[in-house]
Amino acid sequence: MDDEETELRNPFPSPPSHYTRYTNHNLKLLELLKERAGDGADIAVLNQYDVLSDQTDVPEWSIATLEKPRVDWILEEGHYTVFGDTWFVKETIPSLAELGGHQLYPQDPSVDRRPALRSILRSLLVTYSKLLSSLLASPPTSSSEGEAEWKQHLEWINILAQNIMAAANDLRPVQARGNLELMMCRQLELRREETKTIHSKCDSLEAQLAELRQAAQGLASASSAGASQMAVPTPIQLPDPNKMSNEDVLRWAEEVI
């Protein structure tokens, strides 16, 4: 009981308990049983204790349950059953006729169903009006006559409503495809708008960088011109040594230093 409560409280339930049966020993017993049974034999009806009498640890449950399902049979039948529910290999929407109903519109989806659906809608409105008239009419002399009339109207309205609902369900794949196309077109438009915005921003940044580059080049050229002017040395006037005395030479050396 505690294990069941724990399993129910667990949001991610554990796998079925029979997965523990798929051990290497049991799988070897299954292969040995199939070899001794021969080709084409149904191992599910064999007595595994007699066939595997020389083996140890033969389980009490049928080893044939470990055999893989026949995929070719599933593909041939087109459906399979799991826990009592039938699932089709190829998901299809069954028509109203396949479900046992009275279908009033064409079965072939390539045929235009609009005329048939318009007729069904008009018939539904007319039958509803007749139903109201039968309900508002004076009470019949016998109960069977009045009940038969309004019951027929109700049954026919039920059939017409089933046809309209079935035809609408047949259009669900078309509706889903249309919604997907609209969603993809909207996403494409958003991507294009975002790309256009990014390109415009990049253009403005490139223009700003070009202006900054030109300003930097102007400052660099101006600074280089000023540095060249400052770097020109002033020529030193050297006195004529033939006309200078020793005192003049010493005075000139002190001025230079």
PDB file of N, CA and C in Angstrom, residues 3 19 36 51 53 60 69 71 85 89-90 92 123 146 149 161-162 168-169 178 199 202 207 221-222 226 241 247 257:
ATOM      1  N   ASP A   3       3.881   1.536  -1.209  1.00  0.00           N
ATOM      2  CA  ASP A   3       4.509   1.683  -2.525  1.00  0.00           C
ATOM      3  C   ASP A   3       3.534   2.290  -3.528  1.00  0.00           C
ATOM      4  N   TYR A  19       9.825  -4.730 -16.373  1.00  0.00           N
ATOM      5  CA  TYR A  19      11.092  -4.504 -17.070  1.00  0.00           C
ATOM      6  C   TYR A  19      12.237  -5.255 -16.387  1.00  0.00           C
ATOM      7  N   ARG A  36      14.817 -24.839 -29.466  1.00  0.00           N
ATOM      8  CA  ARG A  36      14.316 -26.206 -29.258  1.00  0.00           C
ATOM      9  C   ARG A  36      12.900 -26.384 -29.787  1.00  0.00           C
ATOM     10  N   VAL A  51      10.498 -28.278 -21.811  1.00  0.00           N
ATOM     11  CA  VAL A  51      11.503 -27.994 -22.846  1.00  0.00           C
ATOM     12  C   VAL A  51      12.819 -27.571 -22.214  1.00  0.00           C
ATOM     13  N   SER A  53      13.970 -28.364 -19.145  1.00  0.00           N
ATOM     14  CA  SER A  53      14.127 -29.138 -17.905  1.00  0.00           C
ATOM     15  C   SER A  53      15.583 -29.227 -17.451  1.00  0.00           C
ATOM     16  N   GLU A  60       8.550 -18.782 -13.172  1.00  0.00           N
ATOM     17  CA  GLU A  60       7.194 -19.313 -13.127  1.00  0.00           C
ATOM     18  C   GLU A  60       6.303 -18.694 -14.208  1.00  0.00           C
ATOM     19  N   PRO A  69       7.464  -7.729 -30.061  1.00  0.00           N
ATOM     20  CA  PRO A  69       6.246  -7.772 -30.884  1.00  0.00           C
ATOM     21  C   PRO A  69       6.584  -7.828 -32.368  1.00  0.00           C
ATOM     22  N   VAL A  71       6.545  -6.510 -35.656  1.00  0.00           N
ATOM     23  CA  VAL A  71       6.299  -5.222 -36.289  1.00  0.00           C
ATOM     24  C   VAL A  71       5.608  -5.397 -37.632  1.00  0.00           C
ATOM     25  N   ASP A  85      -6.170   0.221 -25.215  1.00  0.00           N
ATOM     26  CA  ASP A  85      -6.457   1.293 -26.172  1.00  0.00           C
ATOM     27  C   ASP A  85      -5.839   0.949 -27.522  1.00  0.00           C
ATOM     28  N   VAL A  89      -1.144   3.113 -36.648  1.00  0.00           N
ATOM     29  CA  VAL A  89       0.231   3.401 -37.052  1.00  0.00           C
ATOM     30  C   VAL A  89       0.291   4.746 -37.774  1.00  0.00           C
ATOM     31  N   LYS A  90      -0.626   4.992 -38.667  1.00  0.00           N
ATOM     32  CA  LYS A  90      -0.736   6.254 -39.385  1.00  0.00           C
ATOM     33  C   LYS A  90      -1.963   6.981 -38.866  1.00  0.00           C
ATOM     34  N   THR A  92      -4.964   9.044 -38.714  1.00  0.00           N
ATOM     35  CA  THR A  92      -5.956   9.546 -39.656  1.00  0.00           C
ATOM     36  C   THR A  92      -7.219   9.920 -38.892  1.00  0.00           C
ATOM     37  N   SER A 123     -31.380  22.633 -44.597  1.00  0.00           N
ATOM     38  CA  SER A 123     -32.230  21.580 -44.042  1.00  0.00           C
ATOM     39  C   SER A 123     -32.307  21.675 -42.520  1.00  0.00           C
ATOM     40  N   GLY A 146     -48.163  12.807 -31.928  1.00  0.00           N
ATOM     41  CA  GLY A 146     -47.369  13.989 -31.636  1.00  0.00           C
ATOM     42  C   GLY A 146     -45.930  13.651 -31.308  1.00  0.00           C
ATOM     43  N   GLU A 149     -43.790  12.841 -34.455  1.00  0.00           N
ATOM     44  CA  GLU A 149     -43.411  13.964 -35.309  1.00  0.00           C
ATOM     45  C   GLU A 149     -42.211  14.711 -34.746  1.00  0.00           C
ATOM     46  N   ALA A 161     -26.517  17.946 -37.482  1.00  0.00           N
ATOM     47  CA  ALA A 161     -25.466  18.529 -36.641  1.00  0.00           C
ATOM     48  C   ALA A 161     -24.199  17.674 -36.666  1.00  0.00           C
ATOM     49  N   GLN A 162     -24.350  16.354 -36.676  1.00  0.00           N
ATOM     50  CA  GLN A 162     -23.187  15.464 -36.762  1.00  0.00           C
ATOM     51  C   GLN A 162     -22.425  15.688 -38.068  1.00  0.00           C
ATOM     52  N   ALA A 168     -16.446  20.011 -40.157  1.00  0.00           N
ATOM     53  CA  ALA A 168     -15.534  20.975 -39.529  1.00  0.00           C
ATOM     54  C   ALA A 168     -14.276  20.290 -39.010  1.00  0.00           C
ATOM     55  N   ASN A 169     -14.416  19.086 -38.452  1.00  0.00           N
ATOM     56  CA  ASN A 169     -13.234  18.352 -37.970  1.00  0.00           C
ATOM     57  C   ASN A 169     -12.324  17.935 -39.119  1.00  0.00           C
ATOM     58  N   GLY A 178      -2.885  26.491 -42.276  1.00  0.00           N
ATOM     59  CA  GLY A 178      -3.026  27.929 -42.484  1.00  0.00           C
ATOM     60  C   GLY A 178      -2.484  28.738 -41.319  1.00  0.00           C
ATOM     61  N   HIS A 199      20.647  47.193 -39.532  1.00  0.00           N
ATOM     62  CA  HIS A 199      21.424  47.796 -40.622  1.00  0.00           C
ATOM     63  C   HIS A 199      21.454  49.314 -40.497  1.00  0.00           C
ATOM     64  N   CYS A 202      23.836  50.235 -37.768  1.00  0.00           N
ATOM     65  CA  CYS A 202      25.229  50.061 -38.206  1.00  0.00           C
ATOM     66  C   CYS A 202      25.665  51.206 -39.131  1.00  0.00           C
ATOM     67  N   ALA A 207      28.928  56.104 -39.867  1.00  0.00           N
ATOM     68  CA  ALA A 207      29.073  57.543 -40.142  1.00  0.00           C
ATOM     69  C   ALA A 207      29.759  58.254 -38.981  1.00  0.00           C
ATOM     70  N   SER A 221      47.576  65.631 -37.961  1.00  0.00           N
ATOM     71  CA  SER A 221      48.349  66.455 -38.908  1.00  0.00           C
ATOM     72  C   SER A 221      48.741  67.799 -38.297  1.00  0.00           C
ATOM     73  N   ALA A 222      47.822  68.388 -37.499  1.00  0.00           N
ATOM     74  CA  ALA A 222      48.136  69.672 -36.855  1.00  0.00           C
ATOM     75  C   ALA A 222      49.244  69.517 -35.830  1.00  0.00           C
ATOM     76  N   GLY A 226      53.015  71.299 -35.877  1.00  0.00           N
ATOM     77  CA  GLY A 226      53.548  72.093 -34.771  1.00  0.00           C
ATOM     78  C   GLY A 226      54.853  71.526 -34.247  1.00  0.00           C
ATOM     79  N   PRO A 241      87.534  82.921 -35.398  1.00  0.00           N
ATOM     80  CA  PRO A 241      88.650  82.695 -34.478  1.00  0.00           C
ATOM     81  C   PRO A 241      89.870  83.565 -34.798  1.00  0.00           C
ATOM     82  N   GLU A 247      90.303  86.323 -24.253  1.00  0.00           N
ATOM     83  CA  GLU A 247      89.190  86.737 -23.404  1.00  0.00           C
ATOM     84  C   GLU A 247      87.846  86.591 -24.138  1.00  0.00           C
ATOM     85  N   ILE A 257      77.638  77.752 -22.716  1.00  0.00           N
ATOM     86  CA  ILE A 257      77.342  76.841 -21.636  1.00  0.00           C
ATOM     87  C   ILE A 257      76.177  77.347 -20.809  1.00  0.00           C
TER      88      ILE A 257
END
